[in-house]
Coordinates of C-alpha atoms in Angstrom, one line a residue:
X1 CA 0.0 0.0 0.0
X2 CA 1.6 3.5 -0.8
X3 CA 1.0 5.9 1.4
X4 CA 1.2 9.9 2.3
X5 CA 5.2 8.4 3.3
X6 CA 6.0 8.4 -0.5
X7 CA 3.4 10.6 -1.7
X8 CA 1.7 14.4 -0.6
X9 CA -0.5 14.0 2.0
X10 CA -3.1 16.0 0.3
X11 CA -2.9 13.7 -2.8
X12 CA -3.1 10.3 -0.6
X13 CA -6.3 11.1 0.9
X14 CA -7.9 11.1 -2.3
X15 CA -10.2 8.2 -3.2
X16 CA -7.6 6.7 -6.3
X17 CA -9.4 4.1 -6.7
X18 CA -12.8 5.7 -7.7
X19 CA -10.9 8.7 -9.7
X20 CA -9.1 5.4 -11.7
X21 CA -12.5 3.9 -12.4
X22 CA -13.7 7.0 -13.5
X23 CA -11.0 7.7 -15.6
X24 CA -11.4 4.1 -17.0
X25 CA -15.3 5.0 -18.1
X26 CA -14.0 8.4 -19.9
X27 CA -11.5 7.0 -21.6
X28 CA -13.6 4.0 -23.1
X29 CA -16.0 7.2 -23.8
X30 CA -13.1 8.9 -25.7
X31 CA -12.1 5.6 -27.4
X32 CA -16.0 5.2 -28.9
X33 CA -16.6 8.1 -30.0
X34 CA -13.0 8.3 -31.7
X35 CA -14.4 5.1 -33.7
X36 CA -17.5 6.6 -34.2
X37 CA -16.3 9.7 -35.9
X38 CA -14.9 6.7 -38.3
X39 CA -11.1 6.3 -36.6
X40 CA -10.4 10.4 -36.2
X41 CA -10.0 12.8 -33.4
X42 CA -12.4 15.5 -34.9
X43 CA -14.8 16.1 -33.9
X44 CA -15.7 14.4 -31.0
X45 CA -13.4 12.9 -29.2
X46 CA -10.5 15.5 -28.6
X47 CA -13.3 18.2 -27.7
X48 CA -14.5 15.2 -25.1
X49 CA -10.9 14.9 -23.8
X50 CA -10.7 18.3 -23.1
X51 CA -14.0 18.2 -21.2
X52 CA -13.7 15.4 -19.5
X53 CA -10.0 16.3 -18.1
X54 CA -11.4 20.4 -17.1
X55 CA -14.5 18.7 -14.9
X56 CA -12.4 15.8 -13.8
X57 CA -10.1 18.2 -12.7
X58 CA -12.8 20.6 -10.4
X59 CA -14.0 17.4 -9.3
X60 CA -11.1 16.4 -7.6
X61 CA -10.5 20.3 -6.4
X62 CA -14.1 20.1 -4.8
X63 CA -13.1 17.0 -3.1
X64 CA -11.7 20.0 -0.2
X65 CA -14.7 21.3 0.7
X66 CA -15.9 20.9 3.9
X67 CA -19.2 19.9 4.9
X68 CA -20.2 23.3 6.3
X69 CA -19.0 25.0 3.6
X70 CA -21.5 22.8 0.6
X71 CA -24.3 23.3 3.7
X72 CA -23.5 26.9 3.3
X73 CA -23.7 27.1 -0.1
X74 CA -26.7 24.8 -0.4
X75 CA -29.4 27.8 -0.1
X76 CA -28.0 30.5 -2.3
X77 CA -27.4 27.7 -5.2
X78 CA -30.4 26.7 -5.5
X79 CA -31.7 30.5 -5.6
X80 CA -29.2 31.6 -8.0
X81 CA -30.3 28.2 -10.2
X82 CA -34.0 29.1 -10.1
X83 CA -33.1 32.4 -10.8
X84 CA -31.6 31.4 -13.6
X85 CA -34.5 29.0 -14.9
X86 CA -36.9 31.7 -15.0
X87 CA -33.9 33.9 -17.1
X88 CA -33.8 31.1 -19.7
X89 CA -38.3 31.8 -19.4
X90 CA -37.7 35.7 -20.3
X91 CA -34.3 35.8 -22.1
X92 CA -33.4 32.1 -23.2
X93 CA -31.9 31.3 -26.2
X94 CA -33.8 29.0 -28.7
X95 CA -32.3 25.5 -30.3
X96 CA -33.7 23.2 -32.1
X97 CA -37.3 24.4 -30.7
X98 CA -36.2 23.9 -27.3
X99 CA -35.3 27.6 -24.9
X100 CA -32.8 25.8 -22.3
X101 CA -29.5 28.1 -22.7
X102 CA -29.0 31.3 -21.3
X103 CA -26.4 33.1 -24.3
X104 CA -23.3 34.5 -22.1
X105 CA -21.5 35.2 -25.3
X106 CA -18.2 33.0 -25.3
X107 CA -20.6 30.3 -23.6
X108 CA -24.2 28.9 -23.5
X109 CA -25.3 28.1 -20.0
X110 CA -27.7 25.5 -19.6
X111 CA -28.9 26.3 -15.9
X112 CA -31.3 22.8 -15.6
X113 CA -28.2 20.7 -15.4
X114 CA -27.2 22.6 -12.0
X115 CA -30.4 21.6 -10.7
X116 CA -29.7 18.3 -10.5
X117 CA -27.1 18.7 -7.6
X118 CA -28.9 21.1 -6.3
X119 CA -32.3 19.8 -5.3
X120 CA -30.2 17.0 -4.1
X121 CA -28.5 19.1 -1.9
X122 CA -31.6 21.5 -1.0
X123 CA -33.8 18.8 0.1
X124 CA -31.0 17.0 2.2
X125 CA -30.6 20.4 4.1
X126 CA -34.2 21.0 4.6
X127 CA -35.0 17.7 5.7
X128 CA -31.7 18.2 8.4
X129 CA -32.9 21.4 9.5
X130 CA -36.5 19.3 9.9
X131 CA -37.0 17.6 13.8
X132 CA -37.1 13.7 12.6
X133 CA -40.9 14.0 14.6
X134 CA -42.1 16.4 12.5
X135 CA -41.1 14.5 8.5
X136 CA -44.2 13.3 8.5
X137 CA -46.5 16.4 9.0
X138 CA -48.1 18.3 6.4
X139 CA -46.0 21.4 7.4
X140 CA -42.7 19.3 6.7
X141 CA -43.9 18.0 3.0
X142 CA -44.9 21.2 1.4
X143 CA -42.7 23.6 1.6
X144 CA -40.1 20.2 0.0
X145 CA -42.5 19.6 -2.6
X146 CA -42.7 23.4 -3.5
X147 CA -38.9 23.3 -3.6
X148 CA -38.8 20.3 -5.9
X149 CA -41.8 21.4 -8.1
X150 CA -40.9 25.1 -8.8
X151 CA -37.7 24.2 -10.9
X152 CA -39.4 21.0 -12.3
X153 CA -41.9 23.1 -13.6
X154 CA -40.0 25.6 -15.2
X155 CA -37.7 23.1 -16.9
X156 CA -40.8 20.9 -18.1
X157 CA -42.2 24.2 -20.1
X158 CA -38.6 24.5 -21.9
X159 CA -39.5 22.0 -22.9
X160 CA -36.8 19.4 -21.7
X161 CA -38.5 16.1 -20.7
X162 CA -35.4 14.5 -19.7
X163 CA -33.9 16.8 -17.5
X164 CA -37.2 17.2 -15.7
X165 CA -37.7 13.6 -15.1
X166 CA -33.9 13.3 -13.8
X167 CA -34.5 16.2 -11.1
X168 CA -38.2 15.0 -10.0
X169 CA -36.4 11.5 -9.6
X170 CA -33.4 12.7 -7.9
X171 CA -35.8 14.8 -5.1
X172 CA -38.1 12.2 -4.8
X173 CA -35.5 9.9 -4.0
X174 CA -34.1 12.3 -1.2
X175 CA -37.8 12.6 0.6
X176 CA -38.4 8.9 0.4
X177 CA -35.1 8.4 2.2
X178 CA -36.2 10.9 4.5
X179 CA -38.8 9.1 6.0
X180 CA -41.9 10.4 4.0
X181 CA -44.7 7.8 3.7
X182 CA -44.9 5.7 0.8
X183 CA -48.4 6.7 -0.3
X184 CA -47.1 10.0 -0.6
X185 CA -45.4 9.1 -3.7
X186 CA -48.1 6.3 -4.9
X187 CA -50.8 8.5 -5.0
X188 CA -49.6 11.1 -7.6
X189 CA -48.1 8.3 -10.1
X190 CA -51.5 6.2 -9.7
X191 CA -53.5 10.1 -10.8
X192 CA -51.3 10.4 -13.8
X193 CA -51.9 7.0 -14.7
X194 CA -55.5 7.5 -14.0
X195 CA -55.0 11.0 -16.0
X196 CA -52.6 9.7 -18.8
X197 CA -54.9 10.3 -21.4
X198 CA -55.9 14.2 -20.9
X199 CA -52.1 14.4 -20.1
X200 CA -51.2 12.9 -23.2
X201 CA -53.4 15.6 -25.1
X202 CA -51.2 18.8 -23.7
X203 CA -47.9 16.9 -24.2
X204 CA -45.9 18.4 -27.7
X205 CA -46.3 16.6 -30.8
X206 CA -42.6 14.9 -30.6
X207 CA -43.6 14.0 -27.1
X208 CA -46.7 12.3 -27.8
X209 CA -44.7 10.9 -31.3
X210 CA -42.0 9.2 -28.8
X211 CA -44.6 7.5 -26.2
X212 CA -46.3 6.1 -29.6
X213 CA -43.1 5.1 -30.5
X214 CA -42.3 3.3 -27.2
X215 CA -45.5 1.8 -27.3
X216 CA -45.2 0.3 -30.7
X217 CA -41.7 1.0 -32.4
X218 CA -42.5 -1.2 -35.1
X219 CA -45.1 0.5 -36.6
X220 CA -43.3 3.1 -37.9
X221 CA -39.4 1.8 -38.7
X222 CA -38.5 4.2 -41.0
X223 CA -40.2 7.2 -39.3
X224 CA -40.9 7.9 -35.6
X225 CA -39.1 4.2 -34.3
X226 CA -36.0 4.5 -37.0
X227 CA -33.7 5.4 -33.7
X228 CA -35.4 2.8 -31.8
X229 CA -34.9 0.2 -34.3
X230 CA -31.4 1.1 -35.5
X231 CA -30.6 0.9 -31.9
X232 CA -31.3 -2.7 -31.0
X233 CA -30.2 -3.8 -34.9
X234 CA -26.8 -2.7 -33.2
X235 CA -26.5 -3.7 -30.5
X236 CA -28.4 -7.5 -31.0
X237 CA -25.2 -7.3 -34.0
X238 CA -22.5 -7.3 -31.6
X239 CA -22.8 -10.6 -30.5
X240 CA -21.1 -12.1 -27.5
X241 CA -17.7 -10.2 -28.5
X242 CA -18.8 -7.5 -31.2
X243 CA -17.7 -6.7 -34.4
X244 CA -14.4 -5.8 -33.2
X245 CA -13.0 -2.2 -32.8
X246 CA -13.6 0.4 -36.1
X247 CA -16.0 -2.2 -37.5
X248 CA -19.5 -1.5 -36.5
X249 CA -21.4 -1.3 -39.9
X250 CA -24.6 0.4 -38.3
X251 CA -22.6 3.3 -37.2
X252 CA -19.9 3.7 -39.7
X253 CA -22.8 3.7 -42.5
X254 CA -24.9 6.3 -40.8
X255 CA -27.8 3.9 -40.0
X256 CA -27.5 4.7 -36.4
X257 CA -28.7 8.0 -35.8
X258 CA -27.0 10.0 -32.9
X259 CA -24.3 7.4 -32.4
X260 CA -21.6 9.6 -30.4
X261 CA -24.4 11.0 -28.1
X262 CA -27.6 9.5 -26.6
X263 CA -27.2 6.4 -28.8
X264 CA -23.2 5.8 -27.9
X265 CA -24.1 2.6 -26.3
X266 CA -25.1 1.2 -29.3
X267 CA -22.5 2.1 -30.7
X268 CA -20.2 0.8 -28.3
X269 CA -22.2 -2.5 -28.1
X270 CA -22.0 -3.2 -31.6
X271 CA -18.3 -3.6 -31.9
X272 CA -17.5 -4.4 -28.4
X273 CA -20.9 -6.9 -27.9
X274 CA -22.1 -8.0 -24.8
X275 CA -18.5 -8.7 -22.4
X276 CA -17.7 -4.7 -23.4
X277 CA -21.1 -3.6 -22.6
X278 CA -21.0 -5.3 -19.4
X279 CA -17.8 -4.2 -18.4
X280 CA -19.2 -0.9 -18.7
X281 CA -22.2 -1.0 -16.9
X282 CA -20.3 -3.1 -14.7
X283 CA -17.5 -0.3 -14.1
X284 CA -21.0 2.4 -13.7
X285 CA -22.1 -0.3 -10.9
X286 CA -19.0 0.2 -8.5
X287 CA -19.2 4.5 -8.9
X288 CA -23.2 4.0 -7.6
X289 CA -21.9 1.2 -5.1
X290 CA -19.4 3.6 -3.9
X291 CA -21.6 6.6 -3.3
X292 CA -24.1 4.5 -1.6
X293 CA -21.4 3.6 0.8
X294 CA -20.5 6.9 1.4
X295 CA -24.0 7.4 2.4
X296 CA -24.1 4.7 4.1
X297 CA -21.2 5.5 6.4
X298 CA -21.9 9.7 6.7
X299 CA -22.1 10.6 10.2
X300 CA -24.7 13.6 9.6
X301 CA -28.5 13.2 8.3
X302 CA -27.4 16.0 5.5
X303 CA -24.7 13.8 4.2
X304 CA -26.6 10.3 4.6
X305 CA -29.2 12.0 2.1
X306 CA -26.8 14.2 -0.3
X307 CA -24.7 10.8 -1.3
X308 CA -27.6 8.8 -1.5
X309 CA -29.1 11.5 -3.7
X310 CA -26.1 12.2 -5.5
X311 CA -25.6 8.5 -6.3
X312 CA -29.6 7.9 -7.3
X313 CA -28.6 11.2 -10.4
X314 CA -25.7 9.2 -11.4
X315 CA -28.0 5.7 -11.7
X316 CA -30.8 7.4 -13.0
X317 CA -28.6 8.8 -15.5
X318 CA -27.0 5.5 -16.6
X319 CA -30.4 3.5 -16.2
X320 CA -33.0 6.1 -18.1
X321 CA -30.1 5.8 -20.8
X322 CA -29.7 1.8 -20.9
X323 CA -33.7 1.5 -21.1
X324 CA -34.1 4.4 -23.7
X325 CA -31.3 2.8 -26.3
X326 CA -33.0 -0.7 -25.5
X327 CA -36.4 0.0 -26.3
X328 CA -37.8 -0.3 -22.9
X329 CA -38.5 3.3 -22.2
X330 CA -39.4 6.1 -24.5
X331 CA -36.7 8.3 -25.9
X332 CA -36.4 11.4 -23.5
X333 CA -32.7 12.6 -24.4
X334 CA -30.8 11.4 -21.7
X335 CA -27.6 11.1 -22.3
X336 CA -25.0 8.1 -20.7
X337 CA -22.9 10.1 -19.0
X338 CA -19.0 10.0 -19.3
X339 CA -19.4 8.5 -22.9
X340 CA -21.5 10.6 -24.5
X341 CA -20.7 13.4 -26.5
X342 CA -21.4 16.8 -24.8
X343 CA -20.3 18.5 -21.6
X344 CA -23.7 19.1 -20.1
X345 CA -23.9 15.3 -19.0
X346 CA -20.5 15.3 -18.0
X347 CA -20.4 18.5 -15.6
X348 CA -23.4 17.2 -13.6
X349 CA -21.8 13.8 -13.2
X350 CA -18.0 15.2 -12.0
X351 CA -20.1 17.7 -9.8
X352 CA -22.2 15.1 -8.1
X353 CA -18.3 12.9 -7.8
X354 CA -17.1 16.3 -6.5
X355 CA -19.7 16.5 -3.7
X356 CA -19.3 13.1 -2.9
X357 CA -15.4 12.7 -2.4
X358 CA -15.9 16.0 -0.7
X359 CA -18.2 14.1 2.2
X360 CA -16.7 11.0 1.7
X361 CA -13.4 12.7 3.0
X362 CA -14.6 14.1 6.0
X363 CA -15.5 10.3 7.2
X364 CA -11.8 9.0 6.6
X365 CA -9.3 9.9 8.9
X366 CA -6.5 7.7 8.0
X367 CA -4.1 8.9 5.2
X368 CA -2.8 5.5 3.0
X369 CA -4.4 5.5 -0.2
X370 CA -8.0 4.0 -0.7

């Protein structure tokens, strides 16, 4: 075992073993989108690289914060994030009919993808602040649910589906940890499946295309379930050991739309098969394993909740991902983070590693290298 003998100090007491694993999952990232650009650099994976290093990198430097200091910050984050939702309402920029940036000239902000990490956070330190005999009174649940559905909300009317499901998942999974009853969260999915048909009727047209679509992908192959299909053509292709590395025929003839972003697993799965695709999932498996047992051995009620919630965005992410590429949920744009293109994805995963080293070392106080 090396230790802070042969090494800084500062540098021992960092969790290796998770940054190694991470940096094992961005680099197989790097390595599929290189093939999927069809064996070049440009112009994926360098720009990846380059993102991937920069939020690696303010990961590991958030890994020094102190507990106080993130409980500090929790409040004015989550202001300054809502405040910044209801900019992109009034002064957003539009893309591809979606308003989800805010233009700051050398940069567009996407202010949704902070939310994440921060109704983690927010809900963790109301819920601390809460006397455990009072979680279950009305006066506990609605000033949480107003904090939770105020941001979904506004993110829902972008519209970004994806991103609203993430954060409504990622809060409900902090009050459900805090002790709210079960029935609590029961009740509202049983009214929208009693409502589902009204609902349906206000969602937008691409919305209400992609449930159809998840419904039935085969009734429209060449339309509205083209991703869908092209999708599990792929990855069923791959075999036990995949077509082997630059090979993937699906991809590298354009029949797989969006292979380098939400589709990269297919990608990945058609020339890697099933061992490569399970070593990746499998590697994803031990980050969520290790954030649970950071929650698992926090010593405050704020950090038992933040890593549990932090570690349910990461799943979440990886999960909503898995299902949407595989045809057994509808396509919401959710990306799999670390590997696919784009540094939106990739920001709110190395934040939520950054908050969770940073709690995680305030429970060790040896210094040899984990």
């Amino acid at each position: 075992m090396i230790t802070s003998a042969i090494i800084p100090r500062p540098l021992a007491r960092l969790p290796w073993r998770l940054i190694l694993l991470v940096a094992a999952i961005g680099l197989a990232g790097l390595i599929v989108l290189y093939s999927a650009a069809g064996g070049s650099m440009r112009p994926w994976a360098l720009k990846q690289g380059m993102i991937f290093f920069v939020f690696l990198s303010i990961a590991i430097s958030m890994s020094w914060m102190k507990e106080s200091t993130i409980k500090a910050l929790t409040f004015p984050v989550y202001g300054a994030t809502l405040v910044m939702l209801i900019g992109v309402e009034m002064l957003g920029f539009v893309g591809k009919g979606a308003q989800r940036w805010l233009d700051l000239g050398p940069i567009r902000l996407q202010p949704s993808e902070f939310m994440k990490p921060a109704i983690v956070l927010t809900l963790a330190r109301f819920y601390e602040l809460v006397p455990a005999g009072e979680i279950r009174r009305w006066r506990a649940m609605w000033p949480a649910f107003a904090l939770l559905g105020v941001p979904a909300i506004l993110i829902l009317v972008q519209p970004d589906l994806g991103t609203c499901i993430m954060v409504v998942l990622c809060g409900v999974t902090v009050m459900f940890l805090a002790g709210l009853p079960w029935w609590i969260f029961a009740a509202p999915v049983a009214a929208v499946g009693v409502a589902a048909p009204i609902v349906y009727q206000f969602l937008h047209g691409y919305q209400r295309k992609r449930i159809d679509t998840f419904l039935d992908p085969e009734s429209d192959p060449l339309g509205s379930g083209y991703h869908i299909a092209q999708s599990k053509i792929a990855i069923g292709s791959g075999g036990i050991w995949g077509k082997g590395y630059l090979h993937g025929s699906q991809s590298h003839l354009d029949y797989l739309p969006e292979g380098h972003t939400d589709f990269v697993f297919a990608t990945m799965a058609e020339e890697w098969g099933l061992v490569g695709a399970v070593l990746l999932i499998f590697a994803f498996a031990m980050v969520i394993r290790w954030g649970m047992k950071v929650s698992m051995n926090a010593k405050t009620r704020f950090a038992q909740l933040a890593a549990a919630g932090l570690s349910a965005a990461i799943f979440f992410y990886v999960s909503i991902n898995l299902m949407m590429v595989t045809g057994m949920a509808p396509v919401v744009g959710v990306p799999l983070p670390l590997v696919s293109y784009g540094g939106s994805a990739v920001m709110t995963v190395m934040l939520c590693l950054g908050l969770l080293m940073a709690l995680e070392r305030q429970q060790r106080s040896g210094s040899s290298l984990q």
